[in-house]
CSV table of C-alpha atoms and ligand atoms in Angstrom, one decimal:
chain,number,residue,atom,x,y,z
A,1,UNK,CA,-4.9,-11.5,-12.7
A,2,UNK,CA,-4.2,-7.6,-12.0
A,3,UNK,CA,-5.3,-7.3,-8.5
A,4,UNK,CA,-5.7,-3.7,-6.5
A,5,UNK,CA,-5.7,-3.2,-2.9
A,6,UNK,CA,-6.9,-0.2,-1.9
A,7,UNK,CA,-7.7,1.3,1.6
A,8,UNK,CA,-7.0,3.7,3.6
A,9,UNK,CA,-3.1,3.5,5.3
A,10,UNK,CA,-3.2,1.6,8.2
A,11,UNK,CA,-5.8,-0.7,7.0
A,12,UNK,CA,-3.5,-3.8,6.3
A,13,UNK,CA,-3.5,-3.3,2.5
A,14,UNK,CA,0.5,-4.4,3.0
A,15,UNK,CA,-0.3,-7.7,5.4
A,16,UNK,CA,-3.1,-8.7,3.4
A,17,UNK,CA,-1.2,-8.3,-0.4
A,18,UNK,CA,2.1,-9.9,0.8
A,19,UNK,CA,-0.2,-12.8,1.4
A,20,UNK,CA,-2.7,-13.0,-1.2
A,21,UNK,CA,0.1,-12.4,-3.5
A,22,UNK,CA,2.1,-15.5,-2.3
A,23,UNK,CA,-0.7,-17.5,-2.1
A,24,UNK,CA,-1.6,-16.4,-5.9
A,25,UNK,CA,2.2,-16.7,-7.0
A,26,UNK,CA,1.8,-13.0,-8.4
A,27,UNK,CA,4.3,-10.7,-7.3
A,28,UNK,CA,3.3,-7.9,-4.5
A,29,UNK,CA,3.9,-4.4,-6.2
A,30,UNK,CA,3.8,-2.0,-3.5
A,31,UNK,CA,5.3,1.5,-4.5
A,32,UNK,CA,5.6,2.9,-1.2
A,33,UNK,CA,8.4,0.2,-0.5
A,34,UNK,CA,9.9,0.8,-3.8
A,35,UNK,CA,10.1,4.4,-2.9
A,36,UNK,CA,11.4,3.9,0.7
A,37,UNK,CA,14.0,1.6,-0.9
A,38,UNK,CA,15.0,4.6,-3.3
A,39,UNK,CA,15.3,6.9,-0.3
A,40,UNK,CA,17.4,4.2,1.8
A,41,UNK,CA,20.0,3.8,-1.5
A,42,UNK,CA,19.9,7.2,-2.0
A,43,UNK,CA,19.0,7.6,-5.5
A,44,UNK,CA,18.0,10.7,-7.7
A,45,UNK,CA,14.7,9.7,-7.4
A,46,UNK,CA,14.5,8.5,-3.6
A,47,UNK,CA,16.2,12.1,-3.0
A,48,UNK,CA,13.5,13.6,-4.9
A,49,UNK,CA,10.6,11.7,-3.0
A,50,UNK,CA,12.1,11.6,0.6
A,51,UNK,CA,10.6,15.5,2.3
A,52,UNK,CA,7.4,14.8,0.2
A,53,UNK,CA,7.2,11.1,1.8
A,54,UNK,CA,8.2,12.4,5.7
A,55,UNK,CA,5.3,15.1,5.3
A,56,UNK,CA,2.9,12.7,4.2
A,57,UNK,CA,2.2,13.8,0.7
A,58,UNK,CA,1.7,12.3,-2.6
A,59,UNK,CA,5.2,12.0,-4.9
A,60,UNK,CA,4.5,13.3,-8.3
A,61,UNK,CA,2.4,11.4,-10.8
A,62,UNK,CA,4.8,11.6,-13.2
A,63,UNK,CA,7.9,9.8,-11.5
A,64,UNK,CA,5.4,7.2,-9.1
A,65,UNK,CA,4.0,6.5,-12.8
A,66,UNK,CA,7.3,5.9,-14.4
A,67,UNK,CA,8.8,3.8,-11.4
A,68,UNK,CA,5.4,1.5,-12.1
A,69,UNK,CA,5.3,1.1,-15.3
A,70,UNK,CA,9.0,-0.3,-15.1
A,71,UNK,CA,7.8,-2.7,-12.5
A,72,UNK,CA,5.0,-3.8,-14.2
A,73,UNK,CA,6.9,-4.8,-17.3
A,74,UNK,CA,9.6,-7.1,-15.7
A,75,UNK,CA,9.1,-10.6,-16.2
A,76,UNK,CA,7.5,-12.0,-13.0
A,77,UNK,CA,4.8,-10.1,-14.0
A,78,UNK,CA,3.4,-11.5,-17.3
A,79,UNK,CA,0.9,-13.5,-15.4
A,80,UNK,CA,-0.4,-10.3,-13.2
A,81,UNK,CA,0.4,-9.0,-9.9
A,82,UNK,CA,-1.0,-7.0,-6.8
A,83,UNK,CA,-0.4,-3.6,-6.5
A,84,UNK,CA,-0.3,-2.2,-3.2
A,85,UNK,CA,-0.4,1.7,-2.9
A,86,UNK,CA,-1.0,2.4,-6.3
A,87,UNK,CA,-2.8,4.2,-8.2
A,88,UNK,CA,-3.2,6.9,-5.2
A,89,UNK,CA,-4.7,9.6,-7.8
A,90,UNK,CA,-6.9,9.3,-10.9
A,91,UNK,CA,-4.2,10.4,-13.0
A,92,UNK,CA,-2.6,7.0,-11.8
A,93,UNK,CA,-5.3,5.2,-12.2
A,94,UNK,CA,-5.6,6.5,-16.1
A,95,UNK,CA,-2.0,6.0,-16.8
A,96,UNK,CA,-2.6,2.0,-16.0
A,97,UNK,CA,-5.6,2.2,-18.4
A,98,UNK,CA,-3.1,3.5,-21.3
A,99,UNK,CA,-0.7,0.7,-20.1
A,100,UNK,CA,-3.1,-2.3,-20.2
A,101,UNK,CA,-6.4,-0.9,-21.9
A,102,UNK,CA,-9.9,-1.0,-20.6
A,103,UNK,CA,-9.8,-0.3,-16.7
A,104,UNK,CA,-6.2,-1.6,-16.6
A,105,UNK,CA,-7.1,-4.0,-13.9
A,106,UNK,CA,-9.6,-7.2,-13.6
A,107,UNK,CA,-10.9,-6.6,-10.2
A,108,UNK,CA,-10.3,-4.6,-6.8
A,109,UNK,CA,-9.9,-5.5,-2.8
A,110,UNK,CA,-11.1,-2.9,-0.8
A,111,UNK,CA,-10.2,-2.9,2.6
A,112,UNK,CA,-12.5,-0.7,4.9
A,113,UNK,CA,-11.2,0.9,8.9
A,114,UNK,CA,-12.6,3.4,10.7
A,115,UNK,CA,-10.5,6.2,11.5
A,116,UNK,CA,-10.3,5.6,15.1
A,117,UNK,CA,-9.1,2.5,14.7
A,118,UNK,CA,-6.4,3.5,12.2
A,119,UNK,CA,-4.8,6.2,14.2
A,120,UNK,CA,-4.2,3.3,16.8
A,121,UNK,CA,-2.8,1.2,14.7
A,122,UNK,CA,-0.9,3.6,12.8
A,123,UNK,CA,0.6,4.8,15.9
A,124,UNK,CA,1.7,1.5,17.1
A,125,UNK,CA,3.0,0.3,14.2
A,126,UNK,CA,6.8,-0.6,14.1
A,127,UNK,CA,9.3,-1.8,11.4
A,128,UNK,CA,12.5,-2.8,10.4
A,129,UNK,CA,14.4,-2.2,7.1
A,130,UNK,CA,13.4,-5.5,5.2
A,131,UNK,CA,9.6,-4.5,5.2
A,132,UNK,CA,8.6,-7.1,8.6
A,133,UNK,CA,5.7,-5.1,10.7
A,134,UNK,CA,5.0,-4.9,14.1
A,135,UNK,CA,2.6,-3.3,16.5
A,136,UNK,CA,3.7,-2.7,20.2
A,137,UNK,CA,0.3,-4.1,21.7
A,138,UNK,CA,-0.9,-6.7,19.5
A,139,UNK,CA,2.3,-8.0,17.3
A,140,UNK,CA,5.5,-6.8,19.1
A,141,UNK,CA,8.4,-8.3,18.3
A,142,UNK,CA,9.7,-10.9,21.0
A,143,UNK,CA,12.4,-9.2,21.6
A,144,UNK,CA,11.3,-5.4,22.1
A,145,UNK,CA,13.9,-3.0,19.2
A,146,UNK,CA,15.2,-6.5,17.0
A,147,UNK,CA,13.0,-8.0,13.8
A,148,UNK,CA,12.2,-11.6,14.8
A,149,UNK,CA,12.4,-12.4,11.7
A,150,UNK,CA,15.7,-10.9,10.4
A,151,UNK,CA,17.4,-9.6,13.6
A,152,UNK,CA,17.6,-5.8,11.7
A,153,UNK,CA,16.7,-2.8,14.2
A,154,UNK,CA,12.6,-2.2,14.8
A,155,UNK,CA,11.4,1.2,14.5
A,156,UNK,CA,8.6,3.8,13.9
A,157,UNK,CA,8.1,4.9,10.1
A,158,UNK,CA,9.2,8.5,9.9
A,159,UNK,CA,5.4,9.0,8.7
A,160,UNK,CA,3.6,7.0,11.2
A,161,UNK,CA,3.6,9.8,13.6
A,162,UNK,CA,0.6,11.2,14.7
A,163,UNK,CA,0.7,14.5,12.8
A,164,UNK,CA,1.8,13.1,9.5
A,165,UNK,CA,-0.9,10.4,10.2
A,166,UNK,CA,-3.1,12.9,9.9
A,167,UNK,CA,-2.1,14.1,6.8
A,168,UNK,CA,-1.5,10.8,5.1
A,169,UNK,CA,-5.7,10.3,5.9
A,170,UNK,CA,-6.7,13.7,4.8
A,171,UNK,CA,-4.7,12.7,1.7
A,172,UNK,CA,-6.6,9.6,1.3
A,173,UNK,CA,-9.8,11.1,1.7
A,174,UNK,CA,-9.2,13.8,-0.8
A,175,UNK,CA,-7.1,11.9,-3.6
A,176,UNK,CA,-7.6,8.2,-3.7
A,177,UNK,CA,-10.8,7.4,-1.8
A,178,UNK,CA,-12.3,8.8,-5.3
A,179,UNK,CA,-10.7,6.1,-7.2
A,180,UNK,CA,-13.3,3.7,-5.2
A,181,UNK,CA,-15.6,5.5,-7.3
A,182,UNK,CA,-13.7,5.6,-10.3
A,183,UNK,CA,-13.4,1.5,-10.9
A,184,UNK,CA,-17.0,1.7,-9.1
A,185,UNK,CA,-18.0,3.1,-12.8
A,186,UNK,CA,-15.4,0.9,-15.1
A,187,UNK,CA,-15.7,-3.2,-16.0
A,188,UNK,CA,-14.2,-4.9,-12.9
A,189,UNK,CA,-15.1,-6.7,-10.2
A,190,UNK,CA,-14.8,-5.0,-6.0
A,191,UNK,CA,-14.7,-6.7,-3.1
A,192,UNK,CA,-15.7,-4.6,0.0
A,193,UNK,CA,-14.3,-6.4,3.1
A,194,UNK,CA,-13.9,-5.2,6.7
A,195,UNK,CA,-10.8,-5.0,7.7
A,196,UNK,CA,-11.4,-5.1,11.6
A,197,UNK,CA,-10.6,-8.7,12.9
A,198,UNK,CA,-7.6,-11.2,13.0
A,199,UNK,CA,-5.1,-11.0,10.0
A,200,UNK,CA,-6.0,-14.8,9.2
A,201,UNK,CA,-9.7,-14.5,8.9
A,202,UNK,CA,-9.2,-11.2,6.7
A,203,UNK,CA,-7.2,-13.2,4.2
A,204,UNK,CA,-9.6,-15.8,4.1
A,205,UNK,CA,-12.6,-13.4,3.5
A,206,UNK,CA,-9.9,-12.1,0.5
A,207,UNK,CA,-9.3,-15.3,-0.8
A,208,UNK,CA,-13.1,-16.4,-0.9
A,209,UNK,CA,-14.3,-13.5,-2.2
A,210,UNK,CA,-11.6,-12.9,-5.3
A,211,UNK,CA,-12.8,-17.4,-5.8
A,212,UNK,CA,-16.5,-16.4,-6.1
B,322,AMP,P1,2.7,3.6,1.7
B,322,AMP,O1,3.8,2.7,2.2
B,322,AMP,O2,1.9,3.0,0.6
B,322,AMP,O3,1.9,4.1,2.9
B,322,AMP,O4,3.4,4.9,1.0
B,322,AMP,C1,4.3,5.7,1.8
B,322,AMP,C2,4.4,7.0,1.1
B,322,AMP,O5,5.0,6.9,-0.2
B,322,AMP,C3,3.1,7.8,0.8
B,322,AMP,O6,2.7,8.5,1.9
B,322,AMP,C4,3.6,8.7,-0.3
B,322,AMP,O7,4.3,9.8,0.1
B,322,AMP,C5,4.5,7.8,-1.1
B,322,AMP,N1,3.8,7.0,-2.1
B,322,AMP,C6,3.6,5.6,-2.2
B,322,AMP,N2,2.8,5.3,-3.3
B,322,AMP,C7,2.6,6.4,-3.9
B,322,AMP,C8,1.8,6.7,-5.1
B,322,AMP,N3,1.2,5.8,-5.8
B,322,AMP,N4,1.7,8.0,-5.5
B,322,AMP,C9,2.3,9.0,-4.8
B,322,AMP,N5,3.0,8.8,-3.7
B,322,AMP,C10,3.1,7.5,-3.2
């Protein structure tokens, strides 16, 4: 099964893949950790991406596209996968059609947050280098700065701050919300689910909806 998240950031696209994806046994494809992995090893490609990434902007089509397709054809995923942050543009979107023919993709998870709520969690959101999330008031890590999980530093995403927040949403709104449209017009199936409520019951409400 090729799976989509799509939302805007801040809506839990990231929480909700990572476990839909293990409970699926598809890999979790999420390009905005592949490209923060580029930036931290410092390759040609993470040094192209890095500015773009800390103003809040879209990296090019043509290198997000090629990173992808790479991903796409390794071998854990022959049996489908969840991408998480991709396609952000209808350029994307077409360059999956190429890859796999007819929409590229057999059904999408939308994941729907008001704005208001989305600057707040946005805001509070902390991390550490290994991809484990926080938020100071309603997940903080036990210990305050350390990862429970891996005992790496916790801190706030160069582009979670408020002013690049606002330029990641205005980015949504004007390049990828469309694509909602887009696959609303092409052969697969959307979920609409509200992503407002305990990160348990939203993966349930996933997981019932892609079994129906
Ligand atoms: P995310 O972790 O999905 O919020 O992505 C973080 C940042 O990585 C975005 O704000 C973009 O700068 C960049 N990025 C991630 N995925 C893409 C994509 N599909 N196309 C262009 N830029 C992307």
């Amino acid at each position: 099964m090729r799976l989509l998240f799509l939302g805007p950031p801040g809506a839990g696209k990231g929480t909700q893949a990572k476990r839909v994806a293990a409970e699926l046994g598809i890999p979790h494809i999420a390009t905005g950790d592949m490209l923060r992995q580029a930036v931290a090893e410092g390759t040609e490609l993470g040094l192209q991406a890095r500015a773009i990434m800390e103003r809040g902007d879209l990296v090019p089509d043509n290198l997000v596209i090629a990173m992808l397709l790479e991903r796409v054809g390794r071998d854990d995923a022959t049996d489908g996968f969840i991408l998480d942050g991709f396609p952000r543009t209808i350029a994307q979107a077409e360059a999956l059609e190429a890859r796999f023919g007819g929409a590229g993709l057999d059904a999408a998870v939308v994941i729907e947050v008001d704005t208001e709520e989305i600057v707040r969690r946005i805001s509070g959101r902390r991390v550490c280098p290994n991809g484990h999330v926080f938020h100071i008031d309603e997940a903080p890590s036990s210990t305050g700065g350390v990862c429970d999980q891996c005992g790496d530093s916790v801190y706030q995403r160069e582009d979670d701050r408020a002013e690049t927040v606002r330029n990641r949403l205005h980015v949504y709104r004007d390049l990828t919300e469309p694509l909602i449209a887009f696959y609303g017009a092409r052969d697969i199936t959307m979920h609409v689910i509200d992503g407002v409520g305990g990160v348990d019951a939203i993966t349930d409400a996933i997981m019932a909806a892609l079994n129906s």
